[in-house]
Coordinates of C-alpha atoms in Angstrom, one line a residue:
M1 CA 48.4 34.2 63.8
I2 CA 48.6 31.9 60.7
A3 CA 47.4 28.4 61.4
P4 CA 50.3 25.8 61.5
D5 CA 48.3 23.6 59.1
L6 CA 48.1 26.4 56.5
V7 CA 51.8 27.1 56.8
D8 CA 52.6 23.4 56.2
L9 CA 50.3 23.3 53.2
L10 CA 51.8 26.4 51.7
W11 CA 55.3 25.2 52.3
Q12 CA 54.6 21.8 50.7
G13 CA 53.0 23.6 47.7
L14 CA 56.0 26.0 47.4
V15 CA 58.5 23.1 47.4
E16 CA 56.5 21.2 44.8
T17 CA 56.3 24.4 42.6
A18 CA 60.0 25.0 43.0
Y19 CA 60.8 21.4 41.9
M20 CA 58.5 21.6 38.9
V21 CA 59.7 25.0 37.8
G22 CA 63.4 24.4 38.6
V23 CA 63.7 21.2 36.5
A24 CA 61.6 22.6 33.7
T25 CA 63.7 25.8 33.7
L26 CA 66.9 23.7 33.3
L27 CA 65.5 21.6 30.5
S28 CA 63.7 24.3 28.6
G29 CA 66.6 26.7 29.1
A30 CA 69.0 24.2 27.4
G31 CA 66.5 23.2 24.8
G32 CA 65.4 26.8 24.0
L33 CA 69.0 28.0 23.8
L34 CA 69.8 25.2 21.3
V35 CA 66.8 25.8 19.1
G36 CA 67.2 29.6 19.3
V37 CA 70.9 29.3 18.2
L38 CA 69.9 26.9 15.4
L39 CA 67.3 29.4 14.2
I40 CA 70.0 32.1 13.9
L41 CA 72.7 29.8 12.3
T42 CA 70.4 28.3 9.7
D43 CA 68.8 31.6 8.7
R44 CA 69.7 33.1 5.3
G45 CA 73.2 34.6 5.6
G46 CA 73.9 32.6 8.8
L47 CA 77.0 30.6 9.6
L48 CA 75.2 27.4 8.7
A49 CA 72.6 28.8 6.2
A50 CA 69.9 26.2 5.6
P51 CA 66.6 28.0 4.7
R52 CA 64.5 24.8 4.5
L53 CA 65.7 23.6 7.9
N54 CA 65.2 27.1 9.3
G55 CA 61.6 27.2 8.0
L56 CA 60.9 23.8 9.5
L57 CA 62.3 24.8 12.9
G58 CA 60.4 28.1 12.7
L59 CA 57.1 26.2 12.0
I60 CA 57.6 23.9 14.9
V61 CA 58.4 26.7 17.2
N62 CA 55.3 28.7 16.1
V63 CA 53.1 25.7 16.5
G64 CA 54.4 25.1 20.0
R65 CA 53.9 28.8 21.0
S66 CA 50.4 28.9 19.6
L67 CA 48.9 26.1 21.8
P68 CA 47.4 27.3 25.1
F69 CA 49.1 25.5 28.0
I70 CA 45.9 24.0 29.4
I71 CA 45.3 22.4 25.9
L72 CA 48.9 21.3 25.7
L73 CA 48.5 19.5 29.0
V74 CA 45.9 17.2 27.6
A75 CA 47.2 17.0 24.0
I76 CA 50.6 15.5 25.0
S77 CA 49.4 13.3 27.8
P78 CA 50.3 10.1 25.9
F79 CA 53.8 11.5 25.4
T80 CA 54.0 12.4 29.1
R81 CA 53.0 8.9 30.1
S82 CA 55.6 7.4 27.8
V83 CA 58.3 9.6 29.4
V84 CA 57.5 9.4 33.1
G85 CA 55.0 6.6 33.3
T86 CA 52.1 8.7 34.5
T87 CA 50.2 11.9 33.7
I88 CA 49.5 12.9 37.3
G89 CA 51.8 14.5 39.8
T90 CA 54.6 17.0 39.9
T91 CA 57.1 14.9 37.9
A92 CA 54.5 14.4 35.2
A93 CA 53.8 18.2 35.1
I94 CA 57.4 18.8 34.2
V95 CA 57.0 17.3 30.7
P96 CA 54.3 19.7 29.4
L97 CA 56.0 22.6 31.2
T98 CA 59.2 21.9 29.4
V99 CA 57.5 21.3 26.0
S100 CA 55.6 24.6 26.3
A101 CA 58.6 26.7 27.4
I102 CA 61.2 25.5 24.9
P103 CA 59.6 27.3 21.9
F104 CA 58.8 30.3 24.1
Y105 CA 62.5 30.7 25.2
A106 CA 63.8 29.8 21.7
R107 CA 62.2 32.9 20.2
I108 CA 63.6 35.0 23.0
V109 CA 67.1 33.6 22.4
E110 CA 66.7 34.3 18.6
A111 CA 65.7 37.9 19.3
A112 CA 68.6 38.4 21.8
I113 CA 71.2 37.1 19.4
R114 CA 69.9 39.2 16.6
E115 CA 70.7 42.3 18.7
V116 CA 74.4 41.5 18.5
G117 CA 75.9 43.8 16.0
R118 CA 76.9 42.4 12.6
D119 CA 80.1 44.3 12.8
V120 CA 81.2 42.3 15.9
V121 CA 80.7 39.0 14.0
D122 CA 82.6 40.3 10.9
A123 CA 85.4 41.5 13.2
A124 CA 85.7 38.0 14.7
R125 CA 85.7 36.4 11.3
A126 CA 88.4 38.8 10.1
M127 CA 90.6 37.7 13.1
G128 CA 90.2 34.1 12.0
A129 CA 87.7 32.9 14.7
S130 CA 86.1 29.5 14.0
R131 CA 82.4 29.0 13.8
R132 CA 82.4 27.6 17.3
Q133 CA 84.3 30.5 18.7
I134 CA 81.9 33.0 17.0
I135 CA 78.9 31.2 18.4
V136 CA 80.2 30.8 22.0
K137 CA 82.6 33.8 22.4
V138 CA 80.8 36.4 20.3
L139 CA 77.1 35.7 19.8
L140 CA 76.2 34.1 23.1
R141 CA 78.7 36.2 25.1
E142 CA 77.4 39.5 23.7
A143 CA 73.7 38.4 24.1
R144 CA 74.1 37.4 27.7
P145 CA 72.0 40.2 29.2
G146 CA 69.1 39.5 26.8
L147 CA 69.4 35.8 27.4
V148 CA 69.2 36.2 31.1
A149 CA 66.3 38.7 30.9
G150 CA 64.5 36.3 28.6
L151 CA 65.1 33.3 30.9
T152 CA 63.7 35.4 33.7
I153 CA 60.5 36.0 31.7
T154 CA 60.4 32.2 30.9
V155 CA 60.7 31.3 34.6
V156 CA 57.8 33.7 35.5
A157 CA 55.7 32.1 32.7
L158 CA 56.6 28.6 34.0
I159 CA 55.4 29.6 37.5
G160 CA 52.1 30.6 36.0
Y161 CA 51.9 27.4 34.0
S162 CA 52.7 25.3 37.0
A163 CA 49.7 26.8 38.8
M164 CA 47.5 25.6 35.9
A165 CA 49.0 22.1 36.2
G166 CA 46.9 21.8 39.4
V167 CA 44.0 21.0 37.0
I168 CA 45.6 17.5 36.4
G169 CA 46.8 17.0 40.0
G170 CA 50.2 18.4 39.2
G171 CA 50.8 19.4 42.7
G172 CA 52.3 22.7 43.8
L173 CA 50.6 26.0 44.7
G174 CA 48.1 25.7 41.9
D175 CA 46.9 22.3 43.0
L176 CA 46.7 23.6 46.5
A177 CA 44.6 26.6 45.5
L178 CA 42.3 24.4 43.4
R179 CA 41.7 21.6 46.0
Y180 CA 41.4 23.8 49.1
G181 CA 40.8 27.3 48.0
Y182 CA 38.3 26.6 45.2
Q183 CA 36.7 23.2 45.9
R184 CA 36.5 23.5 49.7
F185 CA 35.9 27.3 49.7
E186 CA 38.8 27.8 52.2
D187 CA 39.5 31.5 51.5
D188 CA 42.6 31.6 53.7
V189 CA 44.3 29.0 51.6
M190 CA 43.5 30.8 48.4
I191 CA 44.7 34.1 49.7
G192 CA 47.9 32.6 51.1
T193 CA 48.6 30.9 47.7
V194 CA 48.1 34.1 45.8
V195 CA 50.3 36.1 48.1
L196 CA 53.0 33.5 48.0
L197 CA 52.9 33.3 44.2
I198 CA 53.2 37.1 44.0
V199 CA 56.2 37.1 46.3
V200 CA 58.0 34.3 44.4
V201 CA 57.4 36.0 41.0
Q202 CA 58.7 39.3 42.4
A203 CA 61.8 37.6 43.8
V204 CA 62.5 35.9 40.5
Q205 CA 62.1 39.1 38.5
M206 CA 64.3 41.1 40.8
L207 CA 67.0 38.5 40.7
G208 CA 66.9 38.2 37.0
D209 CA 67.0 42.0 36.5
R210 CA 70.0 42.3 38.7
V211 CA 71.9 39.6 36.9
A212 CA 71.0 41.0 33.5
R213 CA 72.2 44.5 34.6
T214 CA 75.5 43.0 36.0
L215 CA 76.2 41.2 32.6
S216 CA 75.3 44.3 30.6
H217 CA 78.3 46.5 29.6
R218 CA 76.3 49.1 27.8

């Protein structure tokens, strides 16, 4: 039998992790999609070709992706405090989670949209489609399977990042594993946390794969 106290601890950690990852996914999904689309549009030959802006965006994205999450947690702590008023807790952890995931997902969005055939865009142009229609009804629509698959990868990465947020008291399953499993040497808590994280990641991956296959018409 699993001790009721352990169940309560794991449930609380799961809820906190779901909160952090859920909000960060919404914010980073929207931000990453916007940045990824801008990378495509401002590239040479793009609908809004602007090589200098594209180079600047690419540099920012590359810098964001090059920073290990544990370092990013500390590096942007002043920014986190200015946004949410604190650097500790689940809400505070959402800020670095989002900042780290936006450039990660932006590159995935860029790669997914590049997979859309040039002939499809040219056909839409020939039929008189506007830039907005090409972006929304051609590029994003055709790239949906890749975008969903990429978002799934991002969510799984965010789950891992959220576990690291336990180092700064971010709450969630990572904080639970650190405080009880590591510092207090309670092996049952550590094992329960690991098993729960594996189950959550598997569930997210299976759901994402199913949605991506449903959207794919190849």
